Tab-separated table of C-alpha atoms and ligand atoms in Angstrom:
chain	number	residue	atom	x	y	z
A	497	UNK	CA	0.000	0.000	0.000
A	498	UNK	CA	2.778	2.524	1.127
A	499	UNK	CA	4.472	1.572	-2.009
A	500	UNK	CA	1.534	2.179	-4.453
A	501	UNK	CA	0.774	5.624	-2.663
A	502	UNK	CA	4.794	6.508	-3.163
A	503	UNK	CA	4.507	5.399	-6.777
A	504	UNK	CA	1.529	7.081	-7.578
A	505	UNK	CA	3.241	10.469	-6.047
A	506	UNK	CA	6.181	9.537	-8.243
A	507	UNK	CA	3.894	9.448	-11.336
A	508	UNK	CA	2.208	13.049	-10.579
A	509	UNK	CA	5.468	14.193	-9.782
A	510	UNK	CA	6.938	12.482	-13.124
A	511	UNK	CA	4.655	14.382	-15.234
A	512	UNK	CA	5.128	17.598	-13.416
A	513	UNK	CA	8.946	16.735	-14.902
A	514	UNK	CA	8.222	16.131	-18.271
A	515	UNK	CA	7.926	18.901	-20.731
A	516	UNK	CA	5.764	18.213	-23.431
A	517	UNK	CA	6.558	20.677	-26.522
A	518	UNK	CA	3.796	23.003	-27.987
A	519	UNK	CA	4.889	23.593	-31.915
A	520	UNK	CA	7.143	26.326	-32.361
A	521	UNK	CA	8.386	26.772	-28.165
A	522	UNK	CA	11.729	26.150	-27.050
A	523	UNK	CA	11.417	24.212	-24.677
A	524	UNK	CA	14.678	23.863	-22.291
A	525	UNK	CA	15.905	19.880	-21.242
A	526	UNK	CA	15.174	19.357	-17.722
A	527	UNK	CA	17.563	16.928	-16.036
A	528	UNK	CA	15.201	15.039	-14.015
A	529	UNK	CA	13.483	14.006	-17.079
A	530	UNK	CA	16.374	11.815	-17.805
A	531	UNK	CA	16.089	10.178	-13.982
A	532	UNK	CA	12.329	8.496	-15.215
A	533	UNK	CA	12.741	6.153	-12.172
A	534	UNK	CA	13.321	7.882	-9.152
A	535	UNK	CA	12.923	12.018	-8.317
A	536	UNK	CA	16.009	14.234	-8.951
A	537	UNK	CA	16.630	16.645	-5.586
A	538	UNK	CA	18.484	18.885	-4.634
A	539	UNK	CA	19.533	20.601	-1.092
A	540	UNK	CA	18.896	24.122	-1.072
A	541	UNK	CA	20.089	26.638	0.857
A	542	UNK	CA	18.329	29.365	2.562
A	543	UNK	CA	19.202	32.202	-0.309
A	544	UNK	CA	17.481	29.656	-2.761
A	545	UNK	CA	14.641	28.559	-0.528
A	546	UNK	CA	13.581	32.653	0.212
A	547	UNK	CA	14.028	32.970	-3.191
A	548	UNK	CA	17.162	35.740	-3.115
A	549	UNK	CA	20.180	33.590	-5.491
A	550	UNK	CA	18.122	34.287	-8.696
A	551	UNK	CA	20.676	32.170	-10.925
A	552	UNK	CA	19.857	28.949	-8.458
A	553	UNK	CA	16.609	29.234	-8.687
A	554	UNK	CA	16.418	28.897	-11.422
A	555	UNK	CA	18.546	25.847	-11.964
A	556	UNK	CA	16.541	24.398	-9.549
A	557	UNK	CA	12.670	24.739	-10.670
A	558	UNK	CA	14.245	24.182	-14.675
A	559	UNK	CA	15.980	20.773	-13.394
A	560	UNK	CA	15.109	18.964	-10.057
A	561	UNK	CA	11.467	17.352	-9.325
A	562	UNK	CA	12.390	17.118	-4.990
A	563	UNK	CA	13.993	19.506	-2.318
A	564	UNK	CA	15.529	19.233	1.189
A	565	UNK	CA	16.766	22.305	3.294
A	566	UNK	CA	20.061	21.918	3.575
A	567	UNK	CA	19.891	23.518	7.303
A	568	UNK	CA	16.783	25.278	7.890
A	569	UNK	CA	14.956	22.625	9.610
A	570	UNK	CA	17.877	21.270	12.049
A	571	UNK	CA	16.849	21.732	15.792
A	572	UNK	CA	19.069	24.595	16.578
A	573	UNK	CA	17.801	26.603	13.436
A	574	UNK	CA	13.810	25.592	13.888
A	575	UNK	CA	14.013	25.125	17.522
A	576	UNK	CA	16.354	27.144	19.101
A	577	UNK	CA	15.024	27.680	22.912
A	578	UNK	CA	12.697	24.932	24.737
A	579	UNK	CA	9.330	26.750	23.844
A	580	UNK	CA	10.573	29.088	20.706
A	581	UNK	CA	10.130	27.537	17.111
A	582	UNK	CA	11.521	29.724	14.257
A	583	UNK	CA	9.158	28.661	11.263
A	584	UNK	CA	9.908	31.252	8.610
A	585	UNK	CA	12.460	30.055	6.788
A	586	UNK	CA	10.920	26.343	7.075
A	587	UNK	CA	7.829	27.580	6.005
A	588	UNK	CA	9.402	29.488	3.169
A	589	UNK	CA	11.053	26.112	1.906
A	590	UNK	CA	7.920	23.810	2.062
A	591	UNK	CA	6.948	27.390	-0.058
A	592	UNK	CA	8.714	27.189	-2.855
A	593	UNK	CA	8.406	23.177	-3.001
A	594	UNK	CA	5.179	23.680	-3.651
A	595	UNK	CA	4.637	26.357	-5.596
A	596	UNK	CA	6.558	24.884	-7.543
A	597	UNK	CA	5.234	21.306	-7.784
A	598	UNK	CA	8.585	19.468	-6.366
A	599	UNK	CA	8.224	16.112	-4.103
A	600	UNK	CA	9.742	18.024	-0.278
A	601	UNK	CA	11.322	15.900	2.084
A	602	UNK	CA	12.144	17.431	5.929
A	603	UNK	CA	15.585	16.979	7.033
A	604	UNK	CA	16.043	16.301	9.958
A	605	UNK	CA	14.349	15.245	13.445
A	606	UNK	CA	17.102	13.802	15.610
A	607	UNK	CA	20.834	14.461	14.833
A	608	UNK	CA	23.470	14.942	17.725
A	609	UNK	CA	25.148	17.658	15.731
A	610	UNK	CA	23.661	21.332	14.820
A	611	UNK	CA	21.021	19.893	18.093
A	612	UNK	CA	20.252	23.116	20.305
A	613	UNK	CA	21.948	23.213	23.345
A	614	UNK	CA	19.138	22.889	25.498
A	615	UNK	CA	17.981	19.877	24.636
A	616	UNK	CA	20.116	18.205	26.826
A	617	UNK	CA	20.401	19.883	29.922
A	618	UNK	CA	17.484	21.473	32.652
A	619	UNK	CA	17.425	24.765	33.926
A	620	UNK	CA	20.990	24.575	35.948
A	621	UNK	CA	22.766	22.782	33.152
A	622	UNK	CA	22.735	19.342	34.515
A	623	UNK	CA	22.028	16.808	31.919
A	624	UNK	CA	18.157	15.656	31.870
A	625	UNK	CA	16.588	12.072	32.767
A	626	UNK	CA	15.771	10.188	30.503
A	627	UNK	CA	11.829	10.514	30.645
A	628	UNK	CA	12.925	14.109	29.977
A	629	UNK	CA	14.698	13.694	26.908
A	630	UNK	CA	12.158	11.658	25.588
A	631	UNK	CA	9.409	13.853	25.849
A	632	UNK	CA	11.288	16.653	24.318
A	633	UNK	CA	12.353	14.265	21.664
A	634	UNK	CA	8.913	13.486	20.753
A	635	UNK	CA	7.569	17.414	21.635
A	636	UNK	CA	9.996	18.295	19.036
A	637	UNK	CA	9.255	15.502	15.979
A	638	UNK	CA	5.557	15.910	17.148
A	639	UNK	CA	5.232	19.838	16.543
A	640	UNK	CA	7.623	20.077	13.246
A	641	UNK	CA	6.043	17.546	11.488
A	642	UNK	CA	2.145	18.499	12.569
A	643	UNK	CA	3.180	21.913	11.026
A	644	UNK	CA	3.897	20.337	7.097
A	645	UNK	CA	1.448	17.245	7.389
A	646	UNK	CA	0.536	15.992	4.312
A	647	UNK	CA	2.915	18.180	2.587
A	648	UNK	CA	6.145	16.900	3.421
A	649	UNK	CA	6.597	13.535	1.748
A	650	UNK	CA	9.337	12.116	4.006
A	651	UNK	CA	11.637	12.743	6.787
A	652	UNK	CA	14.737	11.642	8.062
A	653	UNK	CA	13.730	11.057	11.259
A	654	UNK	CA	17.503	10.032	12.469
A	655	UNK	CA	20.735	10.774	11.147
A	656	UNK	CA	24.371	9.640	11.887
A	657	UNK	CA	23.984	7.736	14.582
A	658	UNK	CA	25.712	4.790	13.785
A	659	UNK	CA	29.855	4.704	13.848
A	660	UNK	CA	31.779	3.119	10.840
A	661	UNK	CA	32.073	0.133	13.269
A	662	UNK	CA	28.464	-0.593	13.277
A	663	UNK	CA	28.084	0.943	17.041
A	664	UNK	CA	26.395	3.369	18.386
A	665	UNK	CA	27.495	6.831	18.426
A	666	UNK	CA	28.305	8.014	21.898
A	667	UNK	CA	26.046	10.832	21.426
A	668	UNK	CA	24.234	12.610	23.968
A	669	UNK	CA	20.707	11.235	22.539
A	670	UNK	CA	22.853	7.223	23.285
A	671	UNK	CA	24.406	8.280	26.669
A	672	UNK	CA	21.166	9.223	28.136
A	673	UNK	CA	18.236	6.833	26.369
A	674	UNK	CA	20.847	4.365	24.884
A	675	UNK	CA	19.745	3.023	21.580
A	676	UNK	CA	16.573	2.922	22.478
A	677	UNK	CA	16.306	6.430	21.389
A	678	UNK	CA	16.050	5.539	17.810
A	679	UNK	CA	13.227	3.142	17.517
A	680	UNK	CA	11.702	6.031	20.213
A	681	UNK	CA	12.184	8.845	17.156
A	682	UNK	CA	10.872	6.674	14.923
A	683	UNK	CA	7.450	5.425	16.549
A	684	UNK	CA	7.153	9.622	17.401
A	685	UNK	CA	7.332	10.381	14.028
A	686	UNK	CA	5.105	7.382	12.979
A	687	UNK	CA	2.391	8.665	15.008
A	688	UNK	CA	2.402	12.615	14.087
A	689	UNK	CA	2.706	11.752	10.963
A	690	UNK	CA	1.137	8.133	9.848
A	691	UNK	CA	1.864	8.934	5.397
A	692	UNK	CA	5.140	10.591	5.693
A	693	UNK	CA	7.770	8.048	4.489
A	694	UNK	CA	10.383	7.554	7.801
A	695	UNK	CA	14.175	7.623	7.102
A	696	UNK	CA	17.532	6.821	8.685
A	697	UNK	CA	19.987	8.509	6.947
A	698	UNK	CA	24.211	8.005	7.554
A	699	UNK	CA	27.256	8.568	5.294
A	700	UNK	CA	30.278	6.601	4.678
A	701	UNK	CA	27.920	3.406	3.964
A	702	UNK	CA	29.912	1.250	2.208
A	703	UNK	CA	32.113	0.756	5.390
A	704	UNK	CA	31.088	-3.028	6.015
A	705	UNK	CA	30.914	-2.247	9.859
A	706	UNK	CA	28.668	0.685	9.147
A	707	UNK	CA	26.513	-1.321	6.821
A	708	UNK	CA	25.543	-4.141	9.507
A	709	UNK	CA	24.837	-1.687	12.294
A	710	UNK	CA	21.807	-0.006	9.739
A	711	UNK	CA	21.185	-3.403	9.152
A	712	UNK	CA	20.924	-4.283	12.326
A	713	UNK	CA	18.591	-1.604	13.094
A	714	UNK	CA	16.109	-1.990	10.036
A	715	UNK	CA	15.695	-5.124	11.244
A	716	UNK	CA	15.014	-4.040	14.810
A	717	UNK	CA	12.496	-1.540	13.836
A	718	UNK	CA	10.923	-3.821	11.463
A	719	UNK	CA	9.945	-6.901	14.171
A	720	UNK	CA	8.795	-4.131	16.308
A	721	UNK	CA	6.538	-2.642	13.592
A	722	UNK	CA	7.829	0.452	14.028
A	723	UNK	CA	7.961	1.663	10.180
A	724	UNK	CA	10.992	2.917	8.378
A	725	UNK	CA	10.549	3.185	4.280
A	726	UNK	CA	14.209	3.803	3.136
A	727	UNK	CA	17.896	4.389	4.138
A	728	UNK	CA	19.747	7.200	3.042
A	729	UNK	CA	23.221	7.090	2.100
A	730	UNK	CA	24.298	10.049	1.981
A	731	UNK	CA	26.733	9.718	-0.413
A	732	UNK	CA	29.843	12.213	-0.037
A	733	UNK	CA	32.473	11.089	-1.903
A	734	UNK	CA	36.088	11.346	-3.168
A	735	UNK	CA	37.919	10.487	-6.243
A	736	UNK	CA	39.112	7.399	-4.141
A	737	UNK	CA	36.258	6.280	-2.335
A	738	UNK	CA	34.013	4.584	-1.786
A	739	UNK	CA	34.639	1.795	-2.584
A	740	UNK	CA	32.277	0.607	-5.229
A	741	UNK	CA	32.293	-3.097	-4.945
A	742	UNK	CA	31.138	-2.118	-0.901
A	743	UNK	CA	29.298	0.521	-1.987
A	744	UNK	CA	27.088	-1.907	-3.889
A	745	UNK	CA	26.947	-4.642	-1.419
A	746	UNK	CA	25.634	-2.051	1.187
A	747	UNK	CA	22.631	-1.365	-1.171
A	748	UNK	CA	22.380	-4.939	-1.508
A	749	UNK	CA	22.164	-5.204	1.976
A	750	UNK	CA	19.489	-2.436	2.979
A	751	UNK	CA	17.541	-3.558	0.201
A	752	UNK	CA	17.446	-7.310	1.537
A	753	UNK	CA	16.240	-5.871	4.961
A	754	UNK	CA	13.347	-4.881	2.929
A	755	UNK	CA	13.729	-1.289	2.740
A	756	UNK	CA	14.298	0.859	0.211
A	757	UNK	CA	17.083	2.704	-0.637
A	758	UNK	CA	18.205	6.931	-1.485
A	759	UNK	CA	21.192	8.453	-2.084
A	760	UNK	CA	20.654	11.826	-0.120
A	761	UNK	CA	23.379	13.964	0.303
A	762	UNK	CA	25.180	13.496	-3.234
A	763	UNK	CA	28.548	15.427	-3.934
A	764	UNK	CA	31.980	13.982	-5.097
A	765	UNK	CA	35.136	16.053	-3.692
A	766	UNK	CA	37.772	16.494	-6.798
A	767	UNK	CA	40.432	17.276	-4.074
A	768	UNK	CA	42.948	15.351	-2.007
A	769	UNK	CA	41.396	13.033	0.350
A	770	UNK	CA	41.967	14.500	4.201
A	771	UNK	CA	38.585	12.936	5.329
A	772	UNK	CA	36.928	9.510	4.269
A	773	UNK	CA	33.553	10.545	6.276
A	774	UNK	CA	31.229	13.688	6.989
A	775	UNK	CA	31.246	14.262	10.499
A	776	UNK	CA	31.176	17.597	9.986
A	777	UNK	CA	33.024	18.404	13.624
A	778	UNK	CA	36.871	16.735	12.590
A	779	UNK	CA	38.327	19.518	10.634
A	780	UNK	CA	41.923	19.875	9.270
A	781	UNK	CA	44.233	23.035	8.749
A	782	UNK	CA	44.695	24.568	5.409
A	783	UNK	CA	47.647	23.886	3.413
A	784	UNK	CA	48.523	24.881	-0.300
A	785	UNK	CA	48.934	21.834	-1.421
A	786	UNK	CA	45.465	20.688	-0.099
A	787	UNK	CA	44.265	22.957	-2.084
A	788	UNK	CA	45.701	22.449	-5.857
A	789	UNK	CA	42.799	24.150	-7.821
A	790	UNK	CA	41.777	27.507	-6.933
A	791	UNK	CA	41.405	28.715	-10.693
A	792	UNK	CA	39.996	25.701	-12.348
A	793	UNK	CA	39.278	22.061	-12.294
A	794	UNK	CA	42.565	20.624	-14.727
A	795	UNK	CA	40.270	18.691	-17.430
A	796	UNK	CA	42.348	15.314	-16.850
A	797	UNK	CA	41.323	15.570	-13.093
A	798	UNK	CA	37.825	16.574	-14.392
A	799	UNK	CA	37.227	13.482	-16.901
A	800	UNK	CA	38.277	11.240	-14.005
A	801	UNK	CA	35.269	13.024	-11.888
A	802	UNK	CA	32.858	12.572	-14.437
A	803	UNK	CA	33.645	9.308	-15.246
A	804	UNK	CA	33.402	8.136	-11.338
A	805	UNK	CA	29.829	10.184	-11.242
A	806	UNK	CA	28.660	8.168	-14.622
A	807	UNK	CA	30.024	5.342	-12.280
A	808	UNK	CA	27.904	5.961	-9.285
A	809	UNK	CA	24.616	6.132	-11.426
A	810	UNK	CA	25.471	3.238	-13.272
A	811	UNK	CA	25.033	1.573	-9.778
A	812	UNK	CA	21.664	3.648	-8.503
A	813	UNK	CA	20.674	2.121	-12.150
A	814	UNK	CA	21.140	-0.906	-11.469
A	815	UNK	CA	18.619	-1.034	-8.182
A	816	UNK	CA	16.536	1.653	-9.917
A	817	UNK	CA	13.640	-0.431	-8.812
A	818	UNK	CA	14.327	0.127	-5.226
A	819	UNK	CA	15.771	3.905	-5.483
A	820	UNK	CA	13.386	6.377	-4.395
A	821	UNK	CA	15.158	9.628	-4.582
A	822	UNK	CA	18.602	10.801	-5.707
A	823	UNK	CA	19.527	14.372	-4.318
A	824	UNK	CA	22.652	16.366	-5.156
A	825	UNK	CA	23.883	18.307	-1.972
A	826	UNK	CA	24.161	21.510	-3.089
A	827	UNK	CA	23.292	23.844	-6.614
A	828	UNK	CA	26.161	25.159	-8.004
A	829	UNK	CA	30.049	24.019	-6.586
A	830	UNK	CA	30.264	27.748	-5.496
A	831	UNK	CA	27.321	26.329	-2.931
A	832	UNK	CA	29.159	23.633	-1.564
A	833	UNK	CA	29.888	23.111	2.090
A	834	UNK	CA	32.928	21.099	0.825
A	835	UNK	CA	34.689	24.189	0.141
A	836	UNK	CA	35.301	24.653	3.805
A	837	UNK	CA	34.783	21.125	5.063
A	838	UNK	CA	37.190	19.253	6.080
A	839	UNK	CA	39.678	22.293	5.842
A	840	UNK	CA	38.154	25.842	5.605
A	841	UNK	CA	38.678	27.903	2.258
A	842	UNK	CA	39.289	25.425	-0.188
A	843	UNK	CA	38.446	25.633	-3.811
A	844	UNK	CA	35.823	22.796	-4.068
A	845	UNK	CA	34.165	21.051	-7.394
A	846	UNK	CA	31.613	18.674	-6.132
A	847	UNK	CA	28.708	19.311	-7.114
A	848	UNK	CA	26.529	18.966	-10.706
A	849	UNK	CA	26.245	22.258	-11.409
A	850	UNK	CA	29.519	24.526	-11.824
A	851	UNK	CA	30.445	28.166	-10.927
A	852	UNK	CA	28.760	29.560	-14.137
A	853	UNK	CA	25.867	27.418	-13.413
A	854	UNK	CA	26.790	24.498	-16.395
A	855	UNK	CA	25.288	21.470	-16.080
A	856	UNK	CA	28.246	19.056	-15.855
A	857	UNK	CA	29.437	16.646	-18.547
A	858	UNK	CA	28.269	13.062	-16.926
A	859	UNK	CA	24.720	14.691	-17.132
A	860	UNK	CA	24.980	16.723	-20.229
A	861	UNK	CA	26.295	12.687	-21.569
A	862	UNK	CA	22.811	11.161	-20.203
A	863	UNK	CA	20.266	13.806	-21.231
A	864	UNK	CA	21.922	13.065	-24.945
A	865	UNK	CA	21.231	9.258	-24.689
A	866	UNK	CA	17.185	9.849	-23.375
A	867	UNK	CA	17.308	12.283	-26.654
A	868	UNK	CA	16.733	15.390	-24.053
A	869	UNK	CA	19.306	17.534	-25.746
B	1129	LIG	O1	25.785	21.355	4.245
B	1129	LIG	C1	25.509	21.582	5.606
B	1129	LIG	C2	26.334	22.767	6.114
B	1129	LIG	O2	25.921	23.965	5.463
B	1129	LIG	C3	26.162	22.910	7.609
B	1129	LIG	O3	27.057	23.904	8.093
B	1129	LIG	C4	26.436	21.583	8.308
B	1129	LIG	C5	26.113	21.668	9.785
B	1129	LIG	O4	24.748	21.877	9.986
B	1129	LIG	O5	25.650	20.542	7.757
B	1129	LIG	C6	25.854	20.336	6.397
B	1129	LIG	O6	25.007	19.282	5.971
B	1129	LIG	C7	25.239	18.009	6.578
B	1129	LIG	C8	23.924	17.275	6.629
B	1129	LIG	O7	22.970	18.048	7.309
B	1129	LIG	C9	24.096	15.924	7.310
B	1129	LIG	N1	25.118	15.132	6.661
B	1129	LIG	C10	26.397	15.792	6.478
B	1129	LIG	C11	26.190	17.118	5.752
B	1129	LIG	C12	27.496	17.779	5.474
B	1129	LIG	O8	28.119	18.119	6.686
């Protein structure tokens, strides 16, 4: 049933996609047209979502059929203070999804990182009881997703709580509920919201340790009959990893737990390798030599990038049947968080759009095979 509804969204949301030409219009190729499987997002920032970067705006309602805030709805942002909630830029974002016809998915509920300060702690700063942090847990899932009911299509409910190793995190959420907190996020978010889709969403997935502990945990959820409808992997890489063989066998693997799969946070880094993951706290110092191409990608450097992200969607291809959703993490490369993450002022090109807004070549490649330019 959850299925059919989620296709039949897909369908509307399909056709929203495709452009049918009148005689005598130019009509411009919209990437997501050549993605007939599974929507195209995109992670947009707050200039985009209030409508102010007038150049990604319109890259995004000419090419992408889905949207996540890149930070707008994390806890400190939407709810900074106990009892204040700051809706207007969240509001602003579900917006401009829908104005503009796109599939929005709400990221995210419970994260350790970017998590308000208070959440923890009571009034003197001592950390909270558990009974405490699970009511604010599910105050806080309960109240953001009543708000965009029926308009938010999914939510990743939980994100990054699982170590490369497959354990857990030693988060504050895991020191003070233990790993109960996750099925607890879940069933929260199952009941405010019974037809939003429920993620957990991680990167560095194709670490074999990594991949058993979300295994682990779909299963969990699943004999409970708590629902979750997908993992995310998130899906920031580097010209030498991941690794695809594990990359593969981790979709493999979330797919045989009977979920389905998204790749969420897309972006490949062109630059040396200082970080595998994208824990977004372990930063590095800057160095010139970390940072080889402030003027321009070098187009031997740049083949090898397109040819890994032709790579990469050869794979989503391949399990198209089980993709839901591919998103790219960012608009343009000028966007990018990579360009000061894991070293601050670095000149990044990860994303599928660059500087002057060109679609990049391992697209412009696929919209010529569907015929689309
Ligand atoms: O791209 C986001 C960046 O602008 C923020 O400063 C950062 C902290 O909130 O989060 C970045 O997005 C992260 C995402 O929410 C979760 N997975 C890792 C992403 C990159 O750090």
């Amino acid at each position: 049933m959850k299925k059919f509804l989620f296709l039949s969204v897909s369908a509307l949301l399909l056709a929203a996609c495709s452009s049918k030409p009148k005689t005598a219009e130019v009509v411009e190729p919209k990437l997501c047209d050549a993605f007939p499987d599974y929507t195209i997002g995109v992670a947009l920032n707050v200039n985009q979502s209030n409508e102010k970067d007038a150049e990604g705006v319109a890259i995004v309602k000419q090419h992408f059929n889905s949207i996540v805030p890149e930070n707008c709805m994390k806890c400190e942002e939407i709810h900074p203070e106990e009892n204040t909630y700051f809706w207007d830029d969240a509001d602003r974002f579900v917006k401009f999804g829908e104005d503009n016809n796109m599939q929005i998915i709400g990221h995210c509920l419970i994260w350790h990182s970017q998590c308000a300060p208070w959440f923890f702690v009571d009034a003197k700063g001592k950390q909270v009881k558990p009974e405490v942090l699970k009511q604010r847990m599910k105050d806080h899932i309960t109240t953001v997703m009543t708000r965009y009911k029926g308009r938010i299509a999914g939510w990743d409910v939980v994100n990054e709580a699982i170590l490369d190793d497959g354990s857990y995190r030693p988060s504050p959420f895991y020191q003070i509920l233990g790993e109960e907190f996750i099925p607890w996020a879940f069933q929260c978010a199952m009941e405010a919201d019974p037809d939003a889709e429920l993620y957990y969403n991680d990167y560095s997935m194709a670490q074999p340790g990594k991949r058993a502990g979300v295994v682990a945990l779909v299963k969990k959820l699943k004999e409970r009959g708590i629902r979750i409808d997908a993992v995310g992997m998130q899906s920031h890489m580097g010209m030498d990893h991941p690794s695809w063989e594990e990359f593969e066998a981790s979709i493999q693997a979330f797919i045989g737990a009977g979920v389905d799969v998204q790749f969420t946070e897309v972006d490949m880094s062109a630059l040396p390798t200082v970080n595998f993951g994208a824990n977004v706290a372990d930063t590095e110092e800057y160095s010139a030599e970390l940072n080889p191409y402030p003027d321009a990608l070098p187009d031997s450097v740049s083949a090898e990038w397109n040819e890994r992200m032709t790579t990469f969607l050869n794979i989503v291809d391949k399990y198209a049947k089980n993709v839901r959703r591919v998103t790219a993490w960012g608009v343009t490369d000028a966007d990018s968080w990579k360009n000061d993450w894991p070293i601050k002022g670095r000149t990044e090109y990860p994303l599928w759009f660059d500087r002057k807004g060109q679609m990049k070549p391992f697209l412009v490649e696929r919209m010529k095979k569907k015929g689309l330019m």
